[in-house]
Coordinates of C-alpha atoms in Angstrom, one line a residue:
M1 CA 193.4 140.7 130.3
R2 CA 195.8 141.5 127.4
R3 CA 194.9 143.7 124.8
L4 CA 193.8 142.4 121.2
G5 CA 196.2 144.9 119.4
D6 CA 199.3 143.7 121.6
I7 CA 198.5 139.9 120.7
L8 CA 198.1 140.6 117.1
V9 CA 201.6 142.3 117.0
E10 CA 203.3 139.5 119.2
Q11 CA 201.8 136.8 116.7
G12 CA 203.3 138.6 113.7
V13 CA 200.1 139.2 112.0
L14 CA 200.4 142.8 112.1
T15 CA 203.3 145.3 112.5
A16 CA 203.2 148.0 115.3
D17 CA 202.9 150.7 112.6
Q18 CA 200.1 148.7 111.0
M19 CA 198.2 148.4 114.4
E20 CA 198.7 152.2 115.1
S21 CA 197.5 153.4 111.7
A22 CA 194.6 151.2 111.9
F23 CA 193.6 152.2 115.3
S24 CA 193.6 155.8 114.6
G25 CA 191.3 155.5 111.6
K26 CA 188.9 153.1 113.4
P27 CA 185.2 154.4 114.1
R28 CA 184.8 154.8 117.8
E29 CA 181.5 152.5 117.7
M30 CA 183.3 149.7 115.9
M31 CA 185.2 146.8 117.5
L32 CA 189.0 146.7 116.6
G33 CA 188.8 143.3 115.3
D34 CA 185.8 143.9 113.1
W35 CA 187.6 147.1 111.9
L36 CA 190.9 145.2 111.0
V37 CA 188.8 142.4 109.2
R38 CA 186.9 145.1 107.2
Q39 CA 190.1 146.8 106.2
K40 CA 191.7 143.5 105.0
L41 CA 194.4 143.7 107.3
L42 CA 193.3 140.5 109.1
S43 CA 191.3 137.4 108.2
V44 CA 188.4 136.0 110.1
A45 CA 190.4 132.9 111.1
E46 CA 193.3 135.1 112.3
L47 CA 191.1 137.4 114.4
G48 CA 189.5 134.0 115.9
H49 CA 192.7 132.7 116.9
A50 CA 193.8 136.0 118.5
L51 CA 190.7 136.3 120.5
A52 CA 191.1 133.0 121.8
E53 CA 194.4 133.8 123.1
Q54 CA 192.9 137.0 124.6
F55 CA 190.0 135.3 126.5
E56 CA 192.1 131.9 127.0
V57 CA 189.3 129.9 125.4
P58 CA 189.2 127.8 122.2
Y59 CA 188.3 129.5 119.0
I60 CA 185.4 127.6 117.0
D61 CA 184.7 128.1 113.1
I62 CA 180.9 127.1 113.4
D63 CA 179.6 124.9 110.6
P64 CA 175.8 124.9 111.2
A65 CA 175.5 121.6 109.1
N66 CA 177.5 119.8 111.8
V67 CA 175.6 121.1 114.9
N68 CA 173.1 118.8 116.5
P69 CA 169.8 120.9 116.3
Q70 CA 168.6 119.3 119.5
I71 CA 171.5 120.2 121.3
A72 CA 171.4 123.8 120.1
R73 CA 167.7 124.3 121.0
L74 CA 168.5 123.6 124.5
V75 CA 169.1 127.4 124.6
P76 CA 165.9 129.4 123.9
E77 CA 165.9 131.3 120.7
D78 CA 165.3 134.8 122.1
F79 CA 168.2 134.2 124.7
A80 CA 170.6 133.0 121.9
R81 CA 169.9 136.1 119.9
S82 CA 170.0 138.7 122.5
H83 CA 173.2 137.2 124.3
Q84 CA 174.9 136.0 121.0
A85 CA 175.6 132.6 122.4
A86 CA 174.6 129.2 121.0
A87 CA 175.2 125.7 122.4
I88 CA 177.1 123.6 119.8
D89 CA 178.2 120.5 121.6
I90 CA 177.8 118.1 124.7
C91 CA 180.4 115.8 126.2
G92 CA 179.1 114.2 129.4
K93 CA 177.8 116.8 131.8
T94 CA 179.8 119.7 130.0
M95 CA 178.2 121.9 127.3
T96 CA 180.4 123.9 124.7
L97 CA 178.8 127.2 124.3
A98 CA 180.0 129.3 121.5
M99 CA 180.0 133.2 122.5
V100 CA 181.1 136.3 121.0
A101 CA 181.9 137.6 124.5
P102 CA 183.2 134.4 126.2
D103 CA 184.0 136.5 129.4
D104 CA 180.3 137.3 130.0
I105 CA 180.0 135.4 133.4
E106 CA 176.2 136.3 133.7
T107 CA 175.4 134.5 130.4
I108 CA 177.4 131.6 131.3
A109 CA 175.6 131.3 134.7
E110 CA 172.2 131.7 133.2
V111 CA 172.7 129.0 130.5
E112 CA 174.1 126.7 133.4
L113 CA 170.9 127.4 135.4
M114 CA 168.5 126.7 132.4
T115 CA 170.3 123.7 131.0
G116 CA 171.9 122.0 134.0
Y117 CA 175.1 121.5 132.2
Q118 CA 178.4 122.9 133.1
I119 CA 179.6 125.7 130.5
Q120 CA 182.6 125.4 128.4
P121 CA 182.8 128.8 126.7
A122 CA 184.4 129.1 123.3
V123 CA 184.7 132.2 121.3
A124 CA 183.0 132.5 117.8
M125 CA 182.5 135.2 115.3
A126 CA 179.1 137.3 115.7
E127 CA 177.9 136.2 112.2
D128 CA 178.8 132.5 112.5
V129 CA 176.8 132.6 115.7
S130 CA 173.9 134.5 114.1
A131 CA 173.8 132.0 111.0
L132 CA 173.7 129.1 113.5
V133 CA 170.8 130.4 115.5
G134 CA 169.1 131.4 112.0
R135 CA 169.5 127.8 110.8
I136 CA 168.4 125.9 113.9
Y137 CA 165.4 128.1 114.5
D138 CA 164.2 128.6 110.9
D139 CA 160.9 127.6 109.5
R140 CA 161.9 124.1 108.6
A141 CA 162.9 123.3 112.2
V142 CA 159.6 124.7 113.4
A143 CA 157.8 122.5 110.9
R144 CA 159.6 119.4 112.1
Q145 CA 158.6 120.4 115.9
T146 CA 155.1 120.9 114.7
I147 CA 154.8 117.2 113.5
V148 CA 155.7 116.2 117.0
D149 CA 152.8 118.6 118.3
M150 CA 150.4 117.0 115.9
K151 CA 151.3 113.6 117.2
L152 CA 150.6 114.8 120.8
V153 CA 147.4 116.3 119.7
E154 CA 146.4 112.9 118.1
L155 CA 147.2 111.0 121.4
Q156 CA 145.1 113.5 123.2
Q157 CA 142.3 113.2 120.8
T158 CA 142.3 109.4 121.2
A159 CA 142.1 109.8 124.9
L160 CA 139.3 112.3 124.9
E161 CA 137.3 110.0 122.6
D162 CA 137.9 107.3 125.0
D163 CA 136.6 109.2 128.0
D164 CA 133.6 110.9 126.2
P165 CA 132.9 110.8 122.3
T166 CA 131.3 114.1 122.4
N167 CA 134.8 115.7 123.1
A168 CA 135.9 114.5 119.3
I169 CA 134.7 117.7 117.7
L170 CA 136.7 119.8 120.5
A171 CA 139.8 117.6 119.9
A172 CA 139.5 118.0 116.0
E173 CA 139.5 121.9 116.5
Q174 CA 142.6 121.6 118.6
E175 CA 144.3 119.6 116.0
D176 CA 143.8 122.4 113.4
A177 CA 146.5 124.6 114.9
P178 CA 149.5 122.3 114.4
V179 CA 148.4 121.7 110.8
V180 CA 148.2 125.6 110.1
R181 CA 151.6 126.0 111.7
L182 CA 153.2 123.2 109.8
V183 CA 151.8 124.6 106.3
Q184 CA 153.0 128.0 107.2
A185 CA 156.5 126.8 108.1
I186 CA 156.8 124.9 105.0
L187 CA 155.6 127.9 102.9
S188 CA 157.8 130.4 104.8
G189 CA 160.8 128.2 104.6
A190 CA 160.5 128.0 100.9
V191 CA 160.6 131.8 100.7
D192 CA 163.6 132.1 103.2
A193 CA 165.5 129.5 101.1
G194 CA 165.1 131.3 97.9
A195 CA 163.1 128.3 96.4
S196 CA 161.3 128.4 93.0
D197 CA 159.1 125.4 93.9
V198 CA 157.7 123.2 96.8
H199 CA 157.1 119.5 96.0
L200 CA 154.8 117.5 98.6
E201 CA 155.0 113.9 97.4
P202 CA 152.9 111.3 99.0
L203 CA 155.4 108.4 99.2
K204 CA 155.6 105.5 101.5
P205 CA 156.3 105.2 104.6
E206 CA 156.4 109.2 104.6
M207 CA 155.4 112.1 102.7
R208 CA 158.5 113.9 101.1
V209 CA 158.9 117.7 101.0
R210 CA 161.4 119.1 98.8
Y211 CA 162.5 122.7 97.5
R212 CA 163.8 123.4 94.2
V213 CA 166.8 125.9 95.0
D214 CA 169.0 127.3 92.0
G215 CA 167.4 124.7 89.9
E216 CA 168.0 121.6 92.1
L217 CA 165.7 119.6 94.1
Q218 CA 166.6 119.4 97.9
Q219 CA 164.9 117.3 100.5
V220 CA 164.1 119.5 103.5
M221 CA 161.8 117.2 105.8
T222 CA 159.5 114.3 105.8
I223 CA 155.8 114.1 106.9
P224 CA 154.3 110.9 108.5
N225 CA 151.3 109.6 106.4
H226 CA 148.9 109.8 109.0
I227 CA 149.3 113.6 108.8
E228 CA 149.6 114.2 105.1
N229 CA 145.9 114.3 104.5
S230 CA 145.5 117.2 106.9
V231 CA 148.3 119.1 105.2
I232 CA 147.0 118.4 101.7
S233 CA 143.5 119.5 102.9
R234 CA 144.9 122.7 104.6
I235 CA 146.7 123.8 101.3
K236 CA 143.7 123.1 99.2
V237 CA 141.5 125.2 101.3
M238 CA 144.0 128.0 101.0
A239 CA 144.4 127.8 97.3
D240 CA 140.5 127.6 96.8
M241 CA 140.5 124.1 95.6
D242 CA 138.0 121.2 96.1
T243 CA 139.1 119.2 99.1
T244 CA 136.7 116.4 98.3
E245 CA 138.1 115.8 94.6
N246 CA 141.2 113.3 94.9
R247 CA 140.7 111.7 91.4
R248 CA 141.4 114.6 89.0
P249 CA 144.1 117.2 88.6
Q250 CA 143.5 120.5 90.1
D251 CA 145.0 124.0 90.0
G252 CA 144.6 126.8 92.5
H253 CA 146.5 130.0 93.8
L254 CA 147.1 131.2 97.3
N255 CA 149.0 134.1 99.0
V256 CA 151.1 134.3 102.2
F257 CA 152.7 137.3 103.9
D258 CA 156.2 136.6 104.9
G259 CA 158.4 139.3 106.5
G260 CA 155.7 142.1 105.5
K261 CA 155.7 141.1 101.7
R262 CA 153.0 139.3 99.9
V263 CA 154.1 136.0 98.3
G264 CA 151.9 134.1 95.8
F265 CA 152.0 130.2 95.2
R266 CA 150.6 128.7 92.1
V267 CA 149.2 125.3 93.2
S268 CA 149.1 122.1 91.0
G269 CA 147.6 118.9 92.5
I270 CA 147.6 115.5 90.6
P271 CA 146.6 112.0 92.0
T272 CA 149.2 109.4 92.3
V273 CA 148.9 105.8 93.5
D274 CA 149.8 106.7 97.1
G275 CA 147.8 109.9 97.3
Q276 CA 147.7 113.7 96.1
K277 CA 151.0 115.3 94.9
L278 CA 151.2 119.0 95.1
V279 CA 153.7 121.3 93.5
L280 CA 153.6 124.9 94.5
R281 CA 155.3 127.5 92.2
L282 CA 156.6 130.8 94.0
L283 CA 155.3 133.9 92.4
D284 CA 157.3 136.4 94.4
E285 CA 155.6 139.5 93.0
G286 CA 157.3 141.9 95.3
G287 CA 160.9 140.5 94.4
K288 CA 160.5 140.7 90.8
T289 CA 161.7 143.6 88.5
F290 CA 160.8 143.1 84.8
Q291 CA 163.4 145.1 83.0
L292 CA 165.5 144.1 80.0
E293 CA 168.7 145.6 81.5
N294 CA 168.1 143.5 84.5
I295 CA 167.6 140.0 83.5
G296 CA 171.1 139.1 82.8
L297 CA 171.6 140.0 79.0
T298 CA 175.0 140.8 77.8
P299 CA 175.4 144.2 76.0
R300 CA 175.5 142.3 72.9
D301 CA 172.4 140.4 73.4
H302 CA 170.6 143.4 74.9
A303 CA 171.2 145.2 71.7
T304 CA 170.2 142.4 69.4
L305 CA 167.0 141.7 71.4
R306 CA 165.9 145.4 71.4
E307 CA 166.4 145.5 67.6
I308 CA 164.1 142.6 67.1
I309 CA 161.3 143.7 69.3
D310 CA 161.5 147.3 68.2
K311 CA 159.7 146.2 64.8
P312 CA 156.0 147.3 64.4
H313 CA 154.8 143.5 63.4
G314 CA 155.8 140.0 63.2
M315 CA 156.4 137.3 65.6
F316 CA 159.1 136.9 68.3
V317 CA 159.6 133.6 70.2
V318 CA 161.5 132.4 73.5
T319 CA 162.3 128.8 73.4
G320 CA 163.8 126.5 76.2
P321 CA 162.7 123.8 78.7
T322 CA 160.4 124.3 81.8
G323 CA 162.2 126.5 84.3
S324 CA 164.6 128.2 82.0
G325 CA 163.5 131.7 82.6
K326 CA 161.2 132.2 79.5
S327 CA 158.4 133.8 81.4
T328 CA 160.9 136.6 82.9
T329 CA 162.2 137.4 79.4
L330 CA 158.7 137.6 78.0
Y331 CA 157.7 140.0 80.9
A332 CA 160.7 142.0 80.7
A333 CA 160.1 142.6 76.8
L334 CA 156.4 143.5 77.5
Q335 CA 157.7 146.0 80.2
Y336 CA 160.0 147.4 77.3
L337 CA 157.3 147.7 75.0
N338 CA 154.7 149.1 77.4
R339 CA 153.8 152.8 76.4
D340 CA 150.6 154.9 76.7
D341 CA 150.2 154.7 73.0
R342 CA 150.1 151.0 72.7
N343 CA 147.5 148.4 73.6
I344 CA 149.0 145.3 74.8
V345 CA 147.0 142.2 75.7
T346 CA 148.2 138.8 77.0
V347 CA 146.6 135.4 77.2
E348 CA 148.5 133.3 79.9
D349 CA 147.8 130.0 81.7
P350 CA 148.1 131.0 84.3
V351 CA 148.7 134.6 84.8
E352 CA 151.8 134.4 87.2
F353 CA 152.5 138.1 87.6
R354 CA 150.4 141.3 87.3
L355 CA 152.1 143.9 85.0
A356 CA 150.7 147.8 85.3
G357 CA 149.3 149.0 82.3
I358 CA 149.0 145.8 80.3
N359 CA 145.8 143.9 79.9
Q360 CA 146.2 140.3 81.1
V361 CA 143.6 137.5 80.3
Q362 CA 143.6 134.1 82.1
S363 CA 143.2 131.1 79.6
D364 CA 140.3 128.9 80.6
N365 CA 139.3 126.1 78.2
E366 CA 136.2 125.4 80.2
F367 CA 134.7 128.8 79.2
G368 CA 135.9 128.6 75.6
M369 CA 139.0 130.9 76.3
G370 CA 141.8 128.5 75.3
F371 CA 144.9 130.2 73.7
A372 CA 143.5 129.8 70.1
N373 CA 139.9 131.1 71.0
A374 CA 141.2 133.9 73.2
L375 CA 143.4 134.9 70.3
K376 CA 140.6 135.3 68.1
F377 CA 138.7 137.6 70.6
I378 CA 141.7 139.5 71.2
M379 CA 142.2 140.4 67.6
R380 CA 138.8 142.3 67.9
Q381 CA 140.3 144.3 70.7
D382 CA 142.4 146.5 68.4
P383 CA 145.7 145.3 69.9
D384 CA 149.1 146.6 69.1
V385 CA 151.1 143.8 70.9
I386 CA 149.9 140.3 71.8
M387 CA 151.7 138.0 74.0
V388 CA 150.7 134.2 74.1
G389 CA 151.9 132.3 77.1
E390 CA 152.9 129.1 74.8
I391 CA 152.1 127.9 71.3
R392 CA 151.1 124.4 72.0
D393 CA 149.0 123.3 69.1
S394 CA 148.2 123.6 65.3
E395 CA 145.3 126.0 66.0
T396 CA 147.2 128.5 68.2
A397 CA 150.1 128.5 65.9
T398 CA 148.1 129.2 62.8
T399 CA 146.1 131.9 64.8
A400 CA 149.2 133.5 66.1
I401 CA 151.0 133.5 62.8
Q402 CA 147.9 135.3 61.1
A403 CA 148.1 137.9 63.9
A404 CA 151.9 138.6 63.1
L405 CA 151.0 138.7 59.3
T406 CA 148.3 141.3 59.8
G407 CA 150.2 144.2 61.5
H408 CA 150.5 143.0 65.0
L409 CA 153.7 142.1 67.1
M410 CA 153.3 138.8 68.6
I411 CA 155.5 137.4 71.2
S412 CA 155.2 133.7 72.7
T413 CA 157.1 130.7 73.7
L414 CA 157.9 127.3 72.2
H415 CA 159.3 124.2 73.5
T416 CA 162.5 123.7 71.6
N417 CA 166.2 122.8 72.4
D418 CA 167.6 125.9 70.5
A419 CA 166.7 129.2 68.6
V420 CA 167.0 127.8 65.3
G421 CA 164.6 124.8 66.2
A422 CA 161.7 127.3 66.5
V423 CA 161.3 127.1 62.7
Q424 CA 161.1 123.4 62.7
R425 CA 158.6 123.4 65.6
L426 CA 156.3 125.8 63.9
S427 CA 156.7 123.8 60.6
D428 CA 155.6 120.6 62.6
L429 CA 152.4 122.6 64.1
G430 CA 151.3 123.0 60.5
V431 CA 152.3 126.4 59.6
D432 CA 153.6 127.0 56.1
N433 CA 157.2 127.7 55.5
F434 CA 156.4 130.9 53.5
K435 CA 154.3 132.3 56.3
I436 CA 157.0 131.5 59.0
A437 CA 159.4 133.2 56.7
G438 CA 157.2 136.2 56.3
S439 CA 156.4 136.7 60.1
L440 CA 159.1 135.5 62.2
L441 CA 161.4 138.4 63.5
G442 CA 163.8 136.2 65.6
S443 CA 164.0 133.5 68.2
V444 CA 165.7 133.2 71.7
A445 CA 166.8 130.1 73.4
Q446 CA 167.7 130.3 76.9
R447 CA 169.0 128.4 80.0
L448 CA 169.9 129.1 83.7
L449 CA 173.4 128.3 85.1
R450 CA 174.0 128.2 88.8
C451 CA 176.4 130.9 89.9
V452 CA 179.8 130.1 91.8
C453 CA 179.5 130.9 95.3
E454 CA 181.4 134.3 95.8
N455 CA 182.3 133.2 99.4
C456 CA 184.3 130.0 98.6
K457 CA 185.2 130.6 94.9
R458 CA 188.6 129.8 93.8
A459 CA 190.6 129.6 90.4
V460 CA 191.2 126.2 88.8
P461 CA 192.8 125.2 85.7
A462 CA 190.5 124.3 82.9
N463 CA 189.1 120.7 82.6
E464 CA 190.6 120.0 79.2
K465 CA 188.0 117.3 78.4
L466 CA 185.0 119.7 78.9
L467 CA 186.5 122.4 77.5
D468 CA 187.3 120.4 74.1
A469 CA 183.7 119.3 74.2
I470 CA 182.3 123.0 74.6
D471 CA 185.0 124.6 72.4
P472 CA 186.1 121.9 69.8
D473 CA 187.4 124.8 67.4
G474 CA 190.0 125.7 70.2
T475 CA 189.1 129.5 70.2
V476 CA 189.6 129.7 73.9
D477 CA 193.1 129.6 75.4
R478 CA 193.6 126.3 77.4
N479 CA 195.5 128.0 79.9
S480 CA 192.6 130.4 80.8
K481 CA 191.4 130.3 84.5
F482 CA 188.1 129.0 85.4
Y483 CA 186.4 129.1 88.9
K484 CA 184.5 126.7 91.3
G485 CA 183.1 126.7 94.6
D486 CA 184.7 124.4 97.4
G487 CA 181.3 124.5 99.5
C488 CA 180.9 126.7 102.5
K489 CA 178.3 127.7 105.2
K490 CA 177.0 130.4 103.2
C491 CA 176.1 127.8 100.0
L492 CA 175.5 125.0 102.4
G493 CA 178.3 123.1 100.8
S494 CA 177.1 123.1 97.1
G495 CA 179.7 125.5 95.9
F496 CA 176.9 127.6 94.1
A497 CA 174.5 130.4 95.0
G498 CA 172.0 132.0 92.6
R499 CA 171.7 131.7 89.0
I500 CA 172.5 133.5 85.8
P501 CA 170.9 133.3 82.4
I502 CA 172.5 132.7 79.1
F503 CA 170.8 133.5 75.6
E504 CA 171.2 132.2 72.2
I505 CA 169.5 134.7 69.9
M506 CA 168.7 134.1 66.2
P507 CA 168.2 137.4 64.4
I508 CA 166.2 137.0 61.0
T509 CA 168.3 138.3 58.0
P510 CA 167.2 138.3 54.4
E511 CA 169.3 135.1 53.7
I512 CA 167.8 133.4 56.7
T513 CA 164.2 134.3 55.5
M514 CA 164.8 132.9 52.0
A515 CA 166.2 129.6 53.6
I516 CA 163.2 129.4 55.9
E517 CA 160.9 129.7 52.8
A518 CA 162.9 127.2 50.9
G519 CA 162.5 124.7 53.8
V520 CA 166.4 124.1 54.1
P521 CA 167.5 121.7 56.7
H522 CA 168.1 122.7 60.3
S523 CA 171.9 122.3 60.0
K524 CA 172.2 124.8 57.2
L525 CA 169.8 127.2 58.9
H526 CA 172.0 126.8 62.0
D527 CA 175.0 127.8 59.9
L528 CA 173.4 130.7 58.3
A529 CA 172.5 132.0 61.9
I530 CA 176.2 131.7 63.1
D531 CA 177.1 133.7 60.1
A532 CA 174.3 136.2 61.0
G533 CA 176.0 136.5 64.5
M534 CA 174.3 134.2 66.7
V535 CA 176.3 132.9 69.8
E536 CA 175.5 129.3 70.6
L537 CA 174.4 128.5 74.1
P538 CA 177.7 126.6 74.9
R539 CA 179.6 129.6 73.7
A540 CA 177.5 132.1 75.7
G541 CA 177.9 129.8 79.0
L542 CA 181.6 129.6 78.3
E543 CA 181.8 133.5 78.1
Q544 CA 180.3 133.4 81.6
A545 CA 182.5 130.8 83.0
L546 CA 185.7 132.8 81.7
A547 CA 184.3 135.8 83.5
G548 CA 184.2 133.8 86.7
R549 CA 180.4 133.6 87.3
T550 CA 179.9 129.9 86.8
S551 CA 181.9 126.9 86.4
I552 CA 182.9 125.0 83.1
E553 CA 181.4 121.9 84.6
E554 CA 178.0 123.8 84.9
V555 CA 178.2 125.1 81.4
Y556 CA 178.9 121.5 80.0
F557 CA 176.2 119.7 81.9
K558 CA 173.6 122.3 81.1
T559 CA 174.4 122.9 77.4
S560 CA 176.3 119.7 76.2
G561 CA 173.0 118.0 75.4
D562 CA 172.1 120.9 73.1
R563 CA 175.5 120.8 71.3
R564 CA 175.1 117.1 70.7
S565 CA 171.6 117.4 69.4
S566 CA 172.8 120.2 67.3
E567 CA 175.9 118.3 65.9
S568 CA 174.0 115.1 65.4
S569 CA 171.3 117.0 63.3
R570 CA 174.2 118.8 61.2
N571 CA 175.9 115.3 60.6
A572 CA 172.6 113.7 59.5
A573 CA 171.8 116.6 57.2
K574 CA 175.3 116.2 55.8
R575 CA 174.8 112.5 55.3
R576 CA 171.5 113.3 53.4
D577 CA 173.1 115.9 51.2
S578 CA 175.9 113.5 50.3
D579 CA 173.4 110.7 49.5
T580 CA 171.5 113.2 47.3
D581 CA 174.6 114.2 45.5
A582 CA 175.6 110.6 45.0
A583 CA 172.3 109.8 43.6

């Protein structure tokens, strides 16, 4: 067999001097090809083609999405992992076997024996084979197989009941095992996929299971309707919910252990016309670190936020839609404020994460512990810092403002589109403008943008129409480079992997305080905030796009609505002002 180094030199990929220099520095335990790739002297594709010539077999760049799982599972998982070999195709009586070592005659013979096919070996990279095996045998694939197992159990149960009705109890006990495996596979699959939520939706003809990954819903499987009640009941039992109640909404909480770590799920169930719909929110306590410096704040925003919450009393609010990362920001602020000389109390619905050294109260309206009532009781507990999960109604807003005005630092969330909108929202809830002006320290609006996949990102010219919409003043060079992901195996073709937050922080200056007290329109308050140094969400997103962390399309679609609403409010206010002047 020819040596790999000689082949690379003959192909003109490397010079003899480069090969000699690389070989002399190679660690003894590392393969030459892997070392050359690590040293960036060789691409993975170039290595693959060189190995193909060395072993005289084809090279295959495996795309797991294009491999039939039924074919791949013809080779047992343990064997595929230990021998670094995976079946990827069948043509007639021949099976193509992707192998890291395609000259391994024993492995080829064993696969021929266990499958009955004649093997055509092909060379593939070790990480590609591992990725394929991992995807084929992941928990979602196990879940699909479990559905088949449950159907078989159902058929066996029918046969047993026909033979002897007393065997029905035994058959029902046997049926539990597949249900348990199916639910465990769904939950573990969500953890492995990095999902934030799991949706189980009772549609016809099959229940749909979807994961929300990086803010986007993705369907992962369907469950036949004859099984869905068993699945729903199993989750309800785990979450300590009433399995006999199907007409009222319910909430619960369950824990699973995945890979040695404890992962919590907040469960919410509502009745629909087709059955019970469950949504499970992942609460990965082991994977969360709540530190201000680690939540994605730019140095500018980090300094501004610290300046706001370092003040001894007043109100600070975080705004944004559901799933925009508000809770993470609140918890990071609490951790920053957490000291031995401070009494910090929270009231939450629900308590998503446990924070050491902080007194957390679960809101419960049935026992008179809604947000407003809980706040009244907390005020008698000598608190220094109070956190309310959300200001939803007039009573909570009034009580929270009162707490901020009486020497406490109050932190909470509101549902508004932008930071300036927090003022209008509090006013809509019945709080007087002079009280808002006297208590508000600052407000933050935030969004989560998907990050461009680092494995397949490439530079692209600016989309001028989108750039004009985001940056109408032309402050950004139209020749600037932006980035997008082409879609690859690591990001499953989406072009995105992970998310990054952007922030819009409105500090309260004396001018803004006077404007709030005077009840000025949203547009004028917005202009004052810009003059005070507030960076709007579209601009904050544009900064992340210029840095190559996200795409300009992502910025536009996640923030353009905010800009349109902001501009329409501003234009409406200008029209009102013009009408007043004319009158």
